[in-house]
Coordinates of N, CA and C in Angstrom, one line a residue:
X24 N -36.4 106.9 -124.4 CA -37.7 106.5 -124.6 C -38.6 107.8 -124.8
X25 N -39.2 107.3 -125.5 CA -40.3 108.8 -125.9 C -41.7 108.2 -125.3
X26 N -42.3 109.0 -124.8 CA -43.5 108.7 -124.4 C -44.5 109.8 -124.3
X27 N -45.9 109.6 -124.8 CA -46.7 110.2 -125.5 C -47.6 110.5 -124.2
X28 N -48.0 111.6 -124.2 CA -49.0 112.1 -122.7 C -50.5 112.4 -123.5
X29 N -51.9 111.7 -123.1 CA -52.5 112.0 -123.6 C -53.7 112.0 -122.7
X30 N -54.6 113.4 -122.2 CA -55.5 113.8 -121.4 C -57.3 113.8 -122.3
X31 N -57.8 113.2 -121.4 CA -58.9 113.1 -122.0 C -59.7 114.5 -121.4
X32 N -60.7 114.7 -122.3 CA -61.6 116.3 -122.2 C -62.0 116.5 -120.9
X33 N -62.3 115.7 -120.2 CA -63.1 115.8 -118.7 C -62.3 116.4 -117.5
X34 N -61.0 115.7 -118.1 CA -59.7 116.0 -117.1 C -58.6 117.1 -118.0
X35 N -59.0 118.0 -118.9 CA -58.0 118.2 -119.6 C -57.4 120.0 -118.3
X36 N -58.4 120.0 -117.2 CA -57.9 121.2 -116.3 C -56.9 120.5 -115.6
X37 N -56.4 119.6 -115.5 CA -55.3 118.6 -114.6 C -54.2 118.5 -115.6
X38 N -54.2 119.0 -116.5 CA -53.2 118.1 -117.8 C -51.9 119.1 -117.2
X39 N -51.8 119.6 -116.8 CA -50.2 120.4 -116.2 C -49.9 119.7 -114.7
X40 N -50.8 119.5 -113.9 CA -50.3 118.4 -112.8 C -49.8 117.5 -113.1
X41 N -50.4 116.4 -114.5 CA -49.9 115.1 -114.9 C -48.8 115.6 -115.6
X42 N -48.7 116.6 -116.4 CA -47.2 116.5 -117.3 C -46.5 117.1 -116.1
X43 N -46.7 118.1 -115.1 CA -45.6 118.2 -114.2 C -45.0 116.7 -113.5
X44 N -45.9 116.0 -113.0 CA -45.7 114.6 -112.2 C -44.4 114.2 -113.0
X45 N -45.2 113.9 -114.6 CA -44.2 112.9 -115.1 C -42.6 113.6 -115.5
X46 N -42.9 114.2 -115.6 CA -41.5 115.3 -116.0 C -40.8 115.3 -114.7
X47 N -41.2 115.8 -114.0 CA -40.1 115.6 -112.3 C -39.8 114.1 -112.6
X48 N -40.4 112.8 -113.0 CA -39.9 111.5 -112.9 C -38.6 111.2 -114.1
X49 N -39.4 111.7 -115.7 CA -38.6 111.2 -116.6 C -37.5 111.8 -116.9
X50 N -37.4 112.9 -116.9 CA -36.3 114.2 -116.9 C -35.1 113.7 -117.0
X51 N -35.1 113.5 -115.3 CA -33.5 112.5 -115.3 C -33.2 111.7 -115.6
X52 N -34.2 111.0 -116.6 CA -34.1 109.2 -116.6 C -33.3 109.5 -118.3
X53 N -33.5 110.9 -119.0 CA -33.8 110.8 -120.1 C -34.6 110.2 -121.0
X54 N -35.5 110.8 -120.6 CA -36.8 110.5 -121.3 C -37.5 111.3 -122.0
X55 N -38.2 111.9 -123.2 CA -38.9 113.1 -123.8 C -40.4 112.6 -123.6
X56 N -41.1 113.5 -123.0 CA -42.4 113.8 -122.9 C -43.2 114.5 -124.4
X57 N -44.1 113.7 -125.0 CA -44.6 114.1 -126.2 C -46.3 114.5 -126.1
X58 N -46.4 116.0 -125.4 CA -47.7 116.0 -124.7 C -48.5 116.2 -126.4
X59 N -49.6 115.1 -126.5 CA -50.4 115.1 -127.8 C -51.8 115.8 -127.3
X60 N -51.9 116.0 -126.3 CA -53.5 117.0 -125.6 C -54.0 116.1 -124.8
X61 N -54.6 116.2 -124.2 CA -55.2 117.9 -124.3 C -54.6 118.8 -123.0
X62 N -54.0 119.7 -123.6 CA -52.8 120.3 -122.7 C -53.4 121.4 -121.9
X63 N -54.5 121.9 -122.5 CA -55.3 122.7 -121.8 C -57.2 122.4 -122.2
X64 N -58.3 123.2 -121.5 CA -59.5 122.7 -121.8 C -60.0 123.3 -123.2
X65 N -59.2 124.6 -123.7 CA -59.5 125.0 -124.5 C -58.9 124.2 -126.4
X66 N -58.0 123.2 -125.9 CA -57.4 122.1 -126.6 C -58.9 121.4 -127.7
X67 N -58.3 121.3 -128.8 CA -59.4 120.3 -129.6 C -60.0 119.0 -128.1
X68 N -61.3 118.9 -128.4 CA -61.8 118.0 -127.6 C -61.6 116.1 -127.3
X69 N -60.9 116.1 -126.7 CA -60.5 114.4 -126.7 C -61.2 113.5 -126.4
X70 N -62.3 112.5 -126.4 CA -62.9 111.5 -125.7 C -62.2 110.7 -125.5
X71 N -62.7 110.1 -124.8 CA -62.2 108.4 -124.3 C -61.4 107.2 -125.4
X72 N -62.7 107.3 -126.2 CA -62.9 106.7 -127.7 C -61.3 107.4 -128.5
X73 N -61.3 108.4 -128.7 CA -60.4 109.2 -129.5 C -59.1 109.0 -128.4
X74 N -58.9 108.7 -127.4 CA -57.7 108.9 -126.8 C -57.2 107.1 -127.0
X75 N -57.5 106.4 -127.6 CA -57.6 104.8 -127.4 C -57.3 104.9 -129.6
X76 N -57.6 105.9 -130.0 CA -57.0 106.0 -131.7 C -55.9 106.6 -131.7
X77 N -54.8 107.7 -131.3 CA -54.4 108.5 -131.1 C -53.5 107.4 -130.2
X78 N -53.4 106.8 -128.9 CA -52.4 105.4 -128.7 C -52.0 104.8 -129.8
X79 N -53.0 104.6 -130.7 CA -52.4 103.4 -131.5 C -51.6 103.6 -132.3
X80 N -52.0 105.1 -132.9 CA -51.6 105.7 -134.0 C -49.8 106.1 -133.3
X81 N -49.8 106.3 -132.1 CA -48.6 106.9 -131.7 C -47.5 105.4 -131.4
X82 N -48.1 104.4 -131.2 CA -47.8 103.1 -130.4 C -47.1 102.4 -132.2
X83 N -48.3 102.4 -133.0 CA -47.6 101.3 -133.9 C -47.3 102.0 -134.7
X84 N -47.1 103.8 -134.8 CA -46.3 104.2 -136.0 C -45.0 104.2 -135.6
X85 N -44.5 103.6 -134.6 CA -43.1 103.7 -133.5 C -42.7 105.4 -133.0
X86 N -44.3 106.4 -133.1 CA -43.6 107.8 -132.9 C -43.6 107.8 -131.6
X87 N -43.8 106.8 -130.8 CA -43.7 107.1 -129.1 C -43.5 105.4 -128.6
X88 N -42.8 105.2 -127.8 CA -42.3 103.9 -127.0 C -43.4 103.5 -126.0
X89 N -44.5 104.6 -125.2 CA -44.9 104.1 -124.2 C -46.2 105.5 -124.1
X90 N -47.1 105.1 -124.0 CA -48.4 106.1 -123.7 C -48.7 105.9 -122.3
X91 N -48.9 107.4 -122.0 CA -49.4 107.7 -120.6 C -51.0 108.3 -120.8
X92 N -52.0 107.7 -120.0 CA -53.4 108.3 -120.4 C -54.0 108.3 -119.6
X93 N -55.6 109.1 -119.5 CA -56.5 108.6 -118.4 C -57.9 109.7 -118.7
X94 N -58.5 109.5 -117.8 CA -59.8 110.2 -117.7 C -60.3 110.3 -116.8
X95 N -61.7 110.1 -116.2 CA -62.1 110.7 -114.7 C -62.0 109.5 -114.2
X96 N -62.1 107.9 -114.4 CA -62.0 106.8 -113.8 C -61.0 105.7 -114.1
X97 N -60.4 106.5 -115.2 CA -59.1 105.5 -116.5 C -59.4 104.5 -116.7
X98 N -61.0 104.1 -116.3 CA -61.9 102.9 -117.1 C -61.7 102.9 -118.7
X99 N -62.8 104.0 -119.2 CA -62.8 104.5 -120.5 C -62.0 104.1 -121.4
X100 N -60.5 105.3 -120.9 CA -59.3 104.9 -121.8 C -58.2 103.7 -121.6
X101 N -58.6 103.2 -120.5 CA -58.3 101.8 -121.0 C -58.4 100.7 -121.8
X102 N -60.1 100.8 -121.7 CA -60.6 100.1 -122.7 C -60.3 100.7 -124.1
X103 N -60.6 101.8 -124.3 CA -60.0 102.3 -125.6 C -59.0 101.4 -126.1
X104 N -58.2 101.8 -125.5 CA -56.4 101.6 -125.7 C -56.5 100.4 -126.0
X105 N -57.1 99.3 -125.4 CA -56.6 97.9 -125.1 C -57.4 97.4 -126.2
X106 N -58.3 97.9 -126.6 CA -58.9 97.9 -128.4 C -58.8 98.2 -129.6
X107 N -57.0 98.7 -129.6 CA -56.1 98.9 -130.2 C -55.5 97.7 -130.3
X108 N -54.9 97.7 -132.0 CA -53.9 96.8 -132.3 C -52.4 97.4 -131.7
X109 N -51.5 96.0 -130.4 CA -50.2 96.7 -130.3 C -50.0 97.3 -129.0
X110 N -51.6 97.5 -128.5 CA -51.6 98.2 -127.3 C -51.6 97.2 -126.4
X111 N -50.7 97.5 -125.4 CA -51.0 96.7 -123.9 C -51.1 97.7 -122.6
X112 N -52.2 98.3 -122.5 CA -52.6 99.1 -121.1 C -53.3 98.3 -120.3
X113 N -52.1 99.1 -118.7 CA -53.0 98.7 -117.7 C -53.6 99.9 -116.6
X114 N -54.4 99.5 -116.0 CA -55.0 100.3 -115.5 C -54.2 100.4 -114.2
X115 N -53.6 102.0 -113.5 CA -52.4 102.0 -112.7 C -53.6 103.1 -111.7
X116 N -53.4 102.6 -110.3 CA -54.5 103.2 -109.5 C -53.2 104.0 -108.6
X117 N -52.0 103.2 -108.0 CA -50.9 103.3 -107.2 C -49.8 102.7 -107.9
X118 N -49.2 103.2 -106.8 CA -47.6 102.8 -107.1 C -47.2 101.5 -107.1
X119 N -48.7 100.3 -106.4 CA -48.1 98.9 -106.4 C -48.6 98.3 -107.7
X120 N -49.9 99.3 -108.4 CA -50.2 98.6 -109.7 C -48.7 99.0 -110.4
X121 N -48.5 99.9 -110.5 CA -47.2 100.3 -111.6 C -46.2 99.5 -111.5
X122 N -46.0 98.9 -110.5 CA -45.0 98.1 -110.3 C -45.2 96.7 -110.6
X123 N -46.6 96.4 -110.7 CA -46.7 94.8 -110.6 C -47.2 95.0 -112.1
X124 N -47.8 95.8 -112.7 CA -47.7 95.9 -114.7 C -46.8 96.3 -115.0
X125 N -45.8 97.1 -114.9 CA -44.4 96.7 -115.4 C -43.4 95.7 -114.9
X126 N -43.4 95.1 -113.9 CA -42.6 93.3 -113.7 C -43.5 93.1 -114.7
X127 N -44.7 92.5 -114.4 CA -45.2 91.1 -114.9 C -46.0 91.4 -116.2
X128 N -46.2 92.3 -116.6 CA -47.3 92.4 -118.3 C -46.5 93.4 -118.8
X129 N -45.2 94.2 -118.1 CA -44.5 94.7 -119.1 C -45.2 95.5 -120.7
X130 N -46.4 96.2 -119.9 CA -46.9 96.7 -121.6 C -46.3 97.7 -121.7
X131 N -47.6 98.9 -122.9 CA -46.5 100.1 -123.5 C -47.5 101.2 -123.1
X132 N -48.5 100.9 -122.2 CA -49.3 102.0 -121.9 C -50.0 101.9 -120.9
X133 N -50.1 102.8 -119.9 CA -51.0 103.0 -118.8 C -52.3 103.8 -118.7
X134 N -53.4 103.8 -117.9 CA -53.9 104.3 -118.1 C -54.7 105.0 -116.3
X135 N -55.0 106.3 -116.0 CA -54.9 106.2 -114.6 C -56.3 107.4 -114.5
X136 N -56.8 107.3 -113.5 CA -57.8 107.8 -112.9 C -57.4 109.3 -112.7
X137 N -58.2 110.2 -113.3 CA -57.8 111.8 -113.2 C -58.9 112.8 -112.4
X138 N -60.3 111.9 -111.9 CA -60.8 112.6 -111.1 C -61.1 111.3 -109.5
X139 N -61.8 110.5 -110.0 CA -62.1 109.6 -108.8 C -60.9 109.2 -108.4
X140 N -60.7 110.0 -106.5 CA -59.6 109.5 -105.8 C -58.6 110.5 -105.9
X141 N -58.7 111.2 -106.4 CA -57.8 112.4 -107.2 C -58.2 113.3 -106.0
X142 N -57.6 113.3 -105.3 CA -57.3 114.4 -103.9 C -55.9 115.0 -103.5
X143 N -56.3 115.0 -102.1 CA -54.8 115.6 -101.5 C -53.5 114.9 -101.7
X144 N -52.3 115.7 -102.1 CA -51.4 115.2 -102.3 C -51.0 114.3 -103.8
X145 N -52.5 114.3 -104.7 CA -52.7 113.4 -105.7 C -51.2 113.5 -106.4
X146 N -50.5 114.7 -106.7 CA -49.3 115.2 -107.6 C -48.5 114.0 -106.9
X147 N -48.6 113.8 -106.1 CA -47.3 112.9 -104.9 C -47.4 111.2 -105.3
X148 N -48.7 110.8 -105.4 CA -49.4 109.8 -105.5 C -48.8 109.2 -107.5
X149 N -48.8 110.8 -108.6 CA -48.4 110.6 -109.8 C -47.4 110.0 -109.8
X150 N -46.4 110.9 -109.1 CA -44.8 110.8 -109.2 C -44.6 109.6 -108.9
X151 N -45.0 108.6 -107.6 CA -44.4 107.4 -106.9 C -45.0 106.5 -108.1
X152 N -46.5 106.4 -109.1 CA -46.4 105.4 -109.8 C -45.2 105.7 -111.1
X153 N -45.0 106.4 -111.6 CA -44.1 107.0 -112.6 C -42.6 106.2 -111.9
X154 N -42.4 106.3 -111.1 CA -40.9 106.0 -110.5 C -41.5 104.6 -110.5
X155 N -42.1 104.0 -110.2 CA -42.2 102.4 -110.2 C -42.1 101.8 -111.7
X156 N -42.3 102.3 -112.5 CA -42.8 102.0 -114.0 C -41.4 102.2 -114.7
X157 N -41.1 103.4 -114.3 CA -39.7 104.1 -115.4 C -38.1 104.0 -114.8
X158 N -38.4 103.7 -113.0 CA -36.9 103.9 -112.6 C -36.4 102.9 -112.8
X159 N -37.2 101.5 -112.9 CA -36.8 100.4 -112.9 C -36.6 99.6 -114.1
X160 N -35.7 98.2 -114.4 CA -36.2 97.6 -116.0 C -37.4 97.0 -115.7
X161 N -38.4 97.1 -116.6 CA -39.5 96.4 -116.7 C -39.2 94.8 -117.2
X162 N -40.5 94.4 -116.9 CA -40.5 92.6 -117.3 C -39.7 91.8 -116.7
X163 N -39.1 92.4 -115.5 CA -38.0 91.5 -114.7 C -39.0 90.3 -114.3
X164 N -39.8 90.5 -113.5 CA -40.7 89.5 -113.1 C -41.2 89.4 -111.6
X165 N -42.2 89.7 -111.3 CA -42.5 89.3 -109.9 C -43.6 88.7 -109.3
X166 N -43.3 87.4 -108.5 CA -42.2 87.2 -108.2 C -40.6 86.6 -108.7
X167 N -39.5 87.0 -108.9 CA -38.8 86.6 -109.3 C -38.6 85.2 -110.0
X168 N -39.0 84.2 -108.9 CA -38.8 83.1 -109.8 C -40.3 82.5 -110.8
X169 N -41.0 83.0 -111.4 CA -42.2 83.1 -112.3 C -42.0 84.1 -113.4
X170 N -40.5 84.6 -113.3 CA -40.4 85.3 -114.4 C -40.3 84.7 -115.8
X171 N -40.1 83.8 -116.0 CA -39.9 82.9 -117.2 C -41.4 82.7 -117.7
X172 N -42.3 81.8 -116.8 CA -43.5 81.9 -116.5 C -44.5 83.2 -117.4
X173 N -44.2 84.3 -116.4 CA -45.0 85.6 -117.0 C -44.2 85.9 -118.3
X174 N -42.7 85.8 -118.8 CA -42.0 86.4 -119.9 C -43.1 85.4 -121.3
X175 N -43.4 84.3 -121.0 CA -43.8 82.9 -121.4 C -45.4 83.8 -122.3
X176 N -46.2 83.9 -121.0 CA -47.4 84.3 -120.9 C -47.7 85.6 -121.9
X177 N -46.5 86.5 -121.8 CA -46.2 87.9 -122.4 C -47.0 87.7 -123.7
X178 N -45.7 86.6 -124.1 CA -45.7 85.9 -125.6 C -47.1 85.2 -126.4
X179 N -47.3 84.6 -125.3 CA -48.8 84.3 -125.8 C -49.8 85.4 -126.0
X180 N -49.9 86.3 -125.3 CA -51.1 87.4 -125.1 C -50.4 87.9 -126.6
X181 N -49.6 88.2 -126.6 CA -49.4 89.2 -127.7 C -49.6 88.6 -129.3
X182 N -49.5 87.5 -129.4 CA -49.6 86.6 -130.2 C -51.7 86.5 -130.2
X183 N -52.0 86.4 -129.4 CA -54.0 86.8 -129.3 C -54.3 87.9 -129.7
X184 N -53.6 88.8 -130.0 CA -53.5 90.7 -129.8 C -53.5 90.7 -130.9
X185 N -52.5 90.1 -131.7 CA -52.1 89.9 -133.2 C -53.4 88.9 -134.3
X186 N -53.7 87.6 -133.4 CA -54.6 87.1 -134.3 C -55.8 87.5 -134.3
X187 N -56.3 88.6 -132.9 CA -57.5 89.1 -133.2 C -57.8 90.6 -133.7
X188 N -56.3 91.3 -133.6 CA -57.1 92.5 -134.2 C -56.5 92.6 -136.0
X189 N -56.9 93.9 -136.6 CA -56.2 94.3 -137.7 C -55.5 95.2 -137.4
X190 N -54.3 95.3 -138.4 CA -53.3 96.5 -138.6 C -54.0 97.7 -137.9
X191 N -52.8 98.6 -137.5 CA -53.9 99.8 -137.4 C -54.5 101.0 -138.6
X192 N -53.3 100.8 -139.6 CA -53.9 101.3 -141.0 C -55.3 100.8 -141.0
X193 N -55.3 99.4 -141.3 CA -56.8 98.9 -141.5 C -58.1 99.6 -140.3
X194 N -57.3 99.8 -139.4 CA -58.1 100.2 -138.3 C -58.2 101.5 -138.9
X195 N -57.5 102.7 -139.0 CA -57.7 103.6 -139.3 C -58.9 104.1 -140.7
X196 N -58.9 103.1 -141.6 CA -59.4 103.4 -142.8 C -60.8 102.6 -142.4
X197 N -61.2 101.9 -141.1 CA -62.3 101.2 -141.2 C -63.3 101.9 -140.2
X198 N -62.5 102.8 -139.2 CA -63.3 103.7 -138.3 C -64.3 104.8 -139.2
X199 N -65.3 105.3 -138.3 CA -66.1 106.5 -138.6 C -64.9 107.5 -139.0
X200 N -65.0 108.1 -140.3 CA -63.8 108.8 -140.6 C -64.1 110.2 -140.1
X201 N -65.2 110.7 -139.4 CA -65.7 111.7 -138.6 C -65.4 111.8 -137.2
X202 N -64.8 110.8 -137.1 CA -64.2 110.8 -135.4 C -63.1 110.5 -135.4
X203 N -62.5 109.9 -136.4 CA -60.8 110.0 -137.1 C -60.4 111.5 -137.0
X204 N -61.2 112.2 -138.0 CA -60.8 113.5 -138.1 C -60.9 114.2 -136.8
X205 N -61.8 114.2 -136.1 CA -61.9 115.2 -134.7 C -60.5 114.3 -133.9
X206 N -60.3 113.5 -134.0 CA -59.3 112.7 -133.3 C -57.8 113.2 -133.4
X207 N -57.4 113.2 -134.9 CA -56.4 114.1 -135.2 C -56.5 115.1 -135.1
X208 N -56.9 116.1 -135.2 CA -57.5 117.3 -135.6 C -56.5 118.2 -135.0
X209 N -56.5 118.1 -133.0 CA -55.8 118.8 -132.4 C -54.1 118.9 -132.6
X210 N -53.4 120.3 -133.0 CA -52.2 120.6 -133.3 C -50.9 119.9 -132.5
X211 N -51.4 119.7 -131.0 CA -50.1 119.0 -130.3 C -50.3 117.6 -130.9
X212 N -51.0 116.9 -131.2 CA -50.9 115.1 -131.7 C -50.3 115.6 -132.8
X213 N -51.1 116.7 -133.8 CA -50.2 115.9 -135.3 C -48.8 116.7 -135.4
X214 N -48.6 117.3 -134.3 CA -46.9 118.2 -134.1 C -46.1 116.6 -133.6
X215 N -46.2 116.1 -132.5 CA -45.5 114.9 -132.0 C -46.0 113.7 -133.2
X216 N -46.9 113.6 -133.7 CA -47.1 112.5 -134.0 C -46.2 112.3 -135.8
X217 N -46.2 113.6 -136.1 CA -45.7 113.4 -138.2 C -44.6 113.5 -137.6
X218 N -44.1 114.2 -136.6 CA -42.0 114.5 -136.4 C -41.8 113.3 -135.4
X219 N -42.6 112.6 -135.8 CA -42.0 111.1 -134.8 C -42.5 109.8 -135.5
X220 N -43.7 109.6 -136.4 CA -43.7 108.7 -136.8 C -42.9 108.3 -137.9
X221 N -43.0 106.8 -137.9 CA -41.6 106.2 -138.5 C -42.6 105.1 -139.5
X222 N -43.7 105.4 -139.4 CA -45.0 104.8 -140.7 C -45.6 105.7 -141.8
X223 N -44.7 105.2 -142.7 CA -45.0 106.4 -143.8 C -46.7 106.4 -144.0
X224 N -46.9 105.0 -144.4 CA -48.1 104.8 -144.8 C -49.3 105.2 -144.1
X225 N -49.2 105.2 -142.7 CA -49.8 105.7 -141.7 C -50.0 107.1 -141.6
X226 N -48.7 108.0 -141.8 CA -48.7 108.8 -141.8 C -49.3 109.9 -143.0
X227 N -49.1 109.1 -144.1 CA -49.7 109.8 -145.0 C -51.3 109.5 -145.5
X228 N -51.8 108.2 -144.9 CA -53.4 108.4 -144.2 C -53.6 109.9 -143.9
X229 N -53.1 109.8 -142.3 CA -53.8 110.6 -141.5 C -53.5 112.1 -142.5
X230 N -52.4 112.7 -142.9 CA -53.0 113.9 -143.6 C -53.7 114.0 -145.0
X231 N -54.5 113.1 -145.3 CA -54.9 113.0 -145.7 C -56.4 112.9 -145.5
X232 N -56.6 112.7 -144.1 CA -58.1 113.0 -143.4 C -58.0 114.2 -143.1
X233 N -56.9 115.0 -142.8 CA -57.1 116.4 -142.5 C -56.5 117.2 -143.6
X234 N -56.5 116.6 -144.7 CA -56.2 118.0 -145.8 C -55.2 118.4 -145.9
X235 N -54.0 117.5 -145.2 CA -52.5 118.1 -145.3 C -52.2 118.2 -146.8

């Protein structure tokens, strides 16, 4: 599984706590970490808004399986994300959200709080949702016998996801193409994102907003 790490500007001084967390988790699982920024504060600048384009783009060009995100309340980039075509984030506070959105909503992106609550031991608190999300198979179902039920439910949501949004090409060519550009802009997204995307079309948009 490839999964895309992506730090919003507010929190981008924590971005080595979160990729350490998730790396002690996915490591062994075999998993590749695809840090897209902001990996340090001096990193192109990310918003909330811009970390919820940059999901999508990573989500429906198949160059990442699963996005990891957040900001000072993981309100923001949730919403972002979840205003994406394709995207299914949930907002993971603990180890029992991570565990009850991957049983039961089985999405492809989380999104978590990187200042409020963000205390002692916080590194400890990363790892145990990471291990609830990745050590286990997702979408089993809980409680067990409602699995059919929620697998049922999955289907439908995704199917509302589909009849309400557009492609993300269309998304991409319909956005302010001035926050597209600052969006890509930063070197770690379009390093993971062209040696991973598997959407030509998509792909050859975006360098084409920045002049490739």
């Amino acid at each position: 599984m490839k999964i895309a790490l992506i730090i919003e500007n507010s929190q981008a001084a924590k971005s080595e706590i979160v990729h350490d967390a998730l790396k002690a988790v996915v490591d062994p699982l075999g998993h590749e970490i695809l840090h897209c920024g902001m990996e340090n504060p001096d990193d192109t600048h990310l918003t909330y808004p811009m970390l919820g384009l940059l999901a999508g783009m990573m989500i429906n060009s198949k160059a990442a399986d699963f996005v990891v995100t957040g900001c000072g309340t993981g309100m923001g980039s949730n919403l972002a994300c979840n205003a994406m075509p394709g995207i299914f984030c949930g907002l993971v506070i603990d180890p029992t959200d991570a565990f009850l959105f991957g049983q039961i909503n089985d999405g492809n992106a989380i999104s978590m709080p990187y200042a409020k609550g963000f205390g002692w031991a916080a590194e400890l608190n990363l790892q145990d949702c990471y291990r609830k999300l990745f050590e286990v198979e997702r979408g089993v179902g809980y409680p067990k016998e409602r699995a059919a039920v929620m697998a049922e439910n999955r289907s439908i949501l995704s199917k509302l996801k589909d009849a309400s949004c557009k492609d993300m090409l269309t998304v991409l060519k319909s956005v302010d193409q001035d926050l597209l550009k600052s969006a890509v802009a930063g070197k770690k997204f379009q390093d993971s994102f062209f040696a991973n995307s598997q959407d030509d079309a998509m792909s050859d948009y975006v360098k084409g907003v920045i002049g490739a």
